[in-house]
XYZ file of C-alpha atoms in Angstrom:
334
model
C 0.296 -0.259 -0.238
C 0.953 3.427 -0.504
C 1.833 5.824 1.449
C 0.025 8.676 1.491
C 2.838 11.793 1.763
C 2.886 16.407 0.711
C 4.222 15.940 -3.527
C 6.898 18.559 -3.699
C 7.397 20.902 -6.370
C 8.767 19.890 -9.732
C 10.439 23.385 -9.642
C 10.705 25.611 -7.666
C 10.859 28.458 -10.530
C 7.193 30.655 -11.177
C 7.044 31.408 -14.715
C 4.781 35.579 -15.467
C 5.446 34.957 -19.175
C 8.523 35.265 -20.235
C 9.496 36.961 -16.755
C 10.927 33.630 -14.129
C 10.579 34.372 -10.523
C 11.225 31.583 -7.471
C 9.288 30.842 -5.595
C 10.448 31.707 -1.995
C 10.775 34.999 -3.802
C 7.713 34.944 -5.151
C 5.675 33.660 -0.689
C 7.780 36.612 0.161
C 6.643 39.296 -1.797
C 3.310 37.689 -1.011
C 3.812 37.849 2.142
C 4.877 41.132 2.497
C 1.595 43.336 1.014
C -0.105 41.245 3.392
C 1.429 42.452 6.446
C 0.846 45.859 4.731
C -2.922 45.464 4.000
C -3.444 44.151 7.668
C -1.380 46.280 8.838
C -2.951 50.338 7.681
C -6.369 48.641 8.935
C -5.592 47.719 12.520
C -3.390 51.115 11.786
C -6.531 53.029 10.866
C -8.958 51.376 13.435
C -6.374 52.437 16.222
C -6.594 56.502 14.933
C -4.253 56.755 13.073
C -3.964 57.854 8.598
C -4.432 55.108 6.340
C -1.123 54.754 4.231
C 1.455 54.998 6.774
C 1.935 51.312 7.423
C 3.452 51.755 4.398
C 5.443 54.488 4.032
C 7.217 52.858 6.971
C 7.081 49.342 5.140
C 9.656 51.025 2.640
C 11.836 51.668 5.207
C 10.513 47.909 7.042
C 11.436 45.679 4.772
C 14.901 46.253 2.565
C 16.138 46.265 6.062
C 14.893 43.191 7.196
C 15.892 41.360 4.034
C 19.509 42.590 4.655
C 19.059 41.733 8.219
C 17.797 38.191 8.082
C 20.061 37.630 5.471
C 22.987 38.886 7.401
C 21.719 36.554 9.317
C 21.851 34.002 7.726
C 24.312 34.430 6.410
C 27.159 35.028 9.848
C 25.443 31.877 11.408
C 26.057 29.813 8.258
C 28.937 31.146 7.088
C 30.455 27.667 6.069
C 28.338 27.528 3.346
C 29.356 30.120 0.705
C 33.212 31.131 2.474
C 34.160 27.157 3.666
C 37.082 25.506 0.771
C 35.072 25.173 -2.484
C 32.490 27.604 -1.790
C 32.649 30.827 -3.774
C 30.808 34.026 -1.339
C 28.744 35.328 -3.941
C 27.065 33.364 -3.471
C 25.839 34.902 0.144
C 23.929 38.039 -2.027
C 21.607 35.422 -3.494
C 18.746 35.582 -1.611
C 16.018 34.833 -3.950
C 17.169 31.309 -3.842
C 16.463 31.055 -0.219
C 18.171 31.928 3.737
C 17.145 34.523 5.393
C 17.103 33.993 8.837
C 13.640 35.595 10.726
C 15.539 36.744 13.626
C 18.188 39.121 11.736
C 15.106 40.765 9.474
C 13.365 41.245 13.171
C 16.282 43.316 14.019
C 17.097 45.377 11.450
C 13.595 45.291 10.218
C 12.867 46.993 13.623
C 15.340 49.454 12.349
C 14.144 50.368 9.622
C 11.108 51.105 11.055
C 12.193 53.105 13.804
C 13.544 55.474 10.888
C 10.284 55.566 9.309
C 8.510 56.015 12.173
C 11.018 58.743 13.574
C 10.398 60.486 10.353
C 6.763 60.538 10.596
C 6.290 61.009 14.109
C 4.945 57.992 14.790
C 6.345 56.100 18.150
C 7.309 52.772 17.320
C 5.284 50.707 20.323
C 1.963 52.000 18.570
C 3.396 50.678 14.834
C 4.261 48.069 16.171
C 1.633 46.675 17.402
C -0.373 47.258 14.512
C 1.861 45.801 12.270
C 2.147 42.408 14.620
C -0.394 39.983 13.429
C 0.283 40.372 9.797
C 4.261 39.903 10.311
C 2.972 36.378 11.666
C 1.133 35.755 8.698
C 3.653 37.429 6.208
C 5.301 34.420 7.925
C 2.702 31.670 7.145
C 3.113 32.244 3.736
C 6.567 32.584 3.111
C 7.823 29.505 4.590
C 5.838 27.972 2.175
C 8.773 28.987 0.423
C 10.941 26.290 1.979
C 8.822 23.422 0.273
C 9.586 24.938 -3.183
C 13.214 24.888 -2.343
C 13.124 21.179 -0.935
C 14.468 22.809 2.226
C 14.372 23.342 5.751
C 12.425 19.526 6.636
C 12.775 17.137 9.851
C 13.280 14.470 10.642
C 12.057 10.947 8.213
C 8.259 10.404 8.636
C 5.823 8.040 7.610
C 3.265 10.087 8.399
C 0.392 11.293 6.386
C 1.010 14.605 5.925
C 4.785 13.874 5.476
C 6.633 15.477 2.452
C 8.363 14.046 -0.078
C 12.054 15.035 -1.386
C 12.522 14.291 -3.802
C 16.195 16.484 -3.976
C 18.421 17.487 -1.599
C 20.977 20.004 -1.131
C 22.846 18.393 2.036
C 23.551 14.839 1.211
C 20.329 13.204 2.299
C 18.818 10.043 0.287
C 15.123 11.223 -1.556
C 12.391 10.056 0.883
C 9.395 11.737 2.756
C 10.059 14.025 6.215
C 8.639 15.980 9.078
C 7.201 19.132 6.798
C 8.173 21.238 9.584
C 7.721 24.488 7.032
C 3.994 23.271 7.166
C 4.010 23.359 11.411
C 5.366 26.480 11.645
C 3.116 28.252 8.761
C 0.172 26.536 10.909
C 1.902 28.263 13.941
C 2.602 31.527 12.460
C -1.180 31.605 11.672
C -2.848 30.680 15.071
C -0.170 33.163 16.785
C -1.837 35.796 14.157
C -5.068 34.734 15.840
C -4.366 34.969 19.128
C -2.384 38.634 19.228
C -6.125 39.696 17.165
C -7.922 38.272 20.491
C -5.815 39.590 22.420
C -5.469 42.469 21.536
C -8.549 42.840 21.799
C -9.467 41.254 24.455
C -7.642 43.466 26.408
C -6.689 46.293 25.238
C -2.718 45.641 24.718
C -0.918 48.906 23.840
C 2.729 50.385 24.172
C 4.226 47.370 21.805
C 2.647 44.615 24.573
C 1.161 42.824 21.018
C 4.175 42.868 19.361
C 6.058 41.948 22.538
C 2.731 37.927 22.600
C 3.354 38.360 18.961
C 7.602 37.688 19.224
C 6.817 34.997 22.204
C 4.348 33.130 20.693
C 6.427 33.397 17.482
C 9.345 32.035 20.071
C 7.725 29.490 21.936
C 6.404 27.150 18.878
C 10.233 27.733 16.840
C 11.706 26.283 20.049
C 9.768 23.063 19.514
C 9.925 23.259 15.560
C 13.866 24.310 15.556
C 13.566 20.629 17.275
C 12.157 18.592 14.972
C 14.963 19.848 12.283
C 17.238 17.693 10.938
C 19.705 20.075 8.802
C 23.441 21.015 10.043
C 23.346 23.858 12.118
C 25.701 24.781 14.883
C 25.583 23.490 18.490
C 25.513 24.798 22.226
C 26.068 22.287 25.301
C 22.965 19.750 22.436
C 20.837 22.907 21.660
C 20.924 24.439 17.907
C 21.539 28.273 17.635
C 18.747 28.979 16.955
C 17.146 26.709 20.204
C 19.191 28.929 22.129
C 17.937 32.133 20.000
C 15.178 31.081 21.070
C 14.679 30.545 24.602
C 16.563 34.079 24.711
C 14.002 36.410 22.726
C 11.191 34.971 24.404
C 11.711 36.009 28.366
C 13.406 38.896 26.732
C 9.431 38.777 25.696
C 7.986 37.822 28.528
C 9.711 40.703 30.346
C 8.594 43.280 28.131
C 5.041 42.854 28.578
C 5.378 41.930 32.746
C 6.813 45.913 33.163
C 5.238 47.821 29.734
C 1.739 46.682 30.966
C 3.482 48.705 34.775
C 4.131 51.146 34.328
C 2.148 51.778 31.433
C -1.246 50.268 31.745
C -3.658 50.589 28.242
C -3.026 51.654 25.082
C -2.500 54.902 23.527
C -4.682 57.173 22.987
C -3.377 59.074 20.091
C -1.270 56.685 17.987
C -0.374 59.754 15.276
C -0.583 63.601 16.315
C -2.676 65.238 13.926
C -4.385 62.251 12.312
C -7.393 63.917 13.472
C -7.103 66.623 13.460
C -6.514 65.465 9.406
C -9.669 64.001 9.078
C -11.081 67.345 10.674
C -10.108 69.590 8.078
C -11.167 67.507 5.284
C -15.147 67.624 6.292
C -14.323 71.527 6.837
C -13.499 71.446 3.447
C -16.224 69.566 2.400
C -18.286 72.236 3.887
C -16.806 74.909 3.010
C -16.646 73.453 -0.834
C -21.176 73.345 -0.275
C -21.195 76.985 1.254
C -20.745 78.557 -2.258
C -23.419 76.850 -3.714
C -25.699 78.300 -1.329
C -24.766 82.312 -2.604
C -27.442 82.677 -6.226
C -30.269 81.576 -4.230
C -29.467 84.284 -1.231
C -28.656 86.656 -4.162
C -32.014 85.787 -5.726
C -33.786 86.089 -2.844
C -33.050 89.054 -1.561
C -34.195 90.291 -5.572
C -37.193 88.178 -5.850
C -37.401 90.699 -1.923
C -35.877 93.770 -3.510
C -39.054 95.618 -4.336
C -41.629 95.733 -1.886
C -38.445 96.277 0.627
C -37.659 99.654 -0.984
C -41.723 100.321 -1.041
C -41.218 99.729 2.916
C -38.074 102.081 2.864
C -39.770 104.975 1.460
C -42.870 104.988 2.748
C -40.908 105.328 6.407
C -39.489 107.877 5.175
C -42.342 109.867 3.558
C -43.571 109.181 6.915
C -40.790 111.445 9.239
C -40.107 113.592 6.731
C -44.924 114.570 7.752
C -43.376 114.274 12.012
C -40.402 116.020 11.570
C -40.980 119.408 13.170
C -42.120 118.320 16.076
C -39.309 116.392 16.094
C -36.834 120.159 15.630
C -38.653 121.802 17.636
C -38.041 120.186 20.713
C -34.157 120.725 21.318
C -34.933 124.903 20.356
C -37.396 125.248 23.061
C -35.097 122.519 25.904
C -32.259 125.451 25.040
C -34.519 128.378 24.862
C -35.771 126.971 28.471
């Protein structure tokens, strides 16, 4: 009886007409768009302007890609700088190899620059985009499926992934689809952050810290299942230690931040509400000139009768004007 399994794609390149697009890069691009879309909706719901998330992402995304690649190259330097390797391959991001830790760290630097340019607090921005980042990771992990990389131990489970080619010398077979495990975990993290944010009104960076802590918890056990080459410290893979360390930092931040600044920011983007008022005021001002012709025509139609009334009052005043003028004279004589 043939076992069920998840087949790997026959090729890792998609063609948009004559343009080749690697599946890995395609997944990252889709993930970025989803993150910006969801982040924008959450940012506007918190009182910010539409489009701000995309403007800051122009800084955060390139920084994140550079940071992710740097982390990967530094922690797996032997893939690029050992004997028989070509160091130029370190620049071929489209072939795979991004470390989430470096992407988040340097991406935060890019976001900080973008936030400073807009006068926005970075923690508020991070809270808005946190679930979107988790979903971007969920989509991006399917790039590992296209590349047939970062899988787990051999297994005959029905959801095992079939590996037909390998760059690490392993035999073709069925393995734990750790990319799928992490993808599903990241979707769960996104839903958790959205729910907790609505339930507890998380602010001042706590929604982002919750995302970081929840992701690290999943990454720890998923990393433990992987069989690709990695540096080990005290029996654990380097990424296990990184996940554990970052998890502790995120939990500490949540606790201390909740004590120091409970609740959520009242204003996430200075001037956003004023901008909305200005737009409304402009609409009113645009409508006011339309009333002028009506008022003018009304005054013109009432003009003759009003003029006649004024002449009658003038005549009445003239007929009784003598007595009125004599009173001051008699008063002066007396």
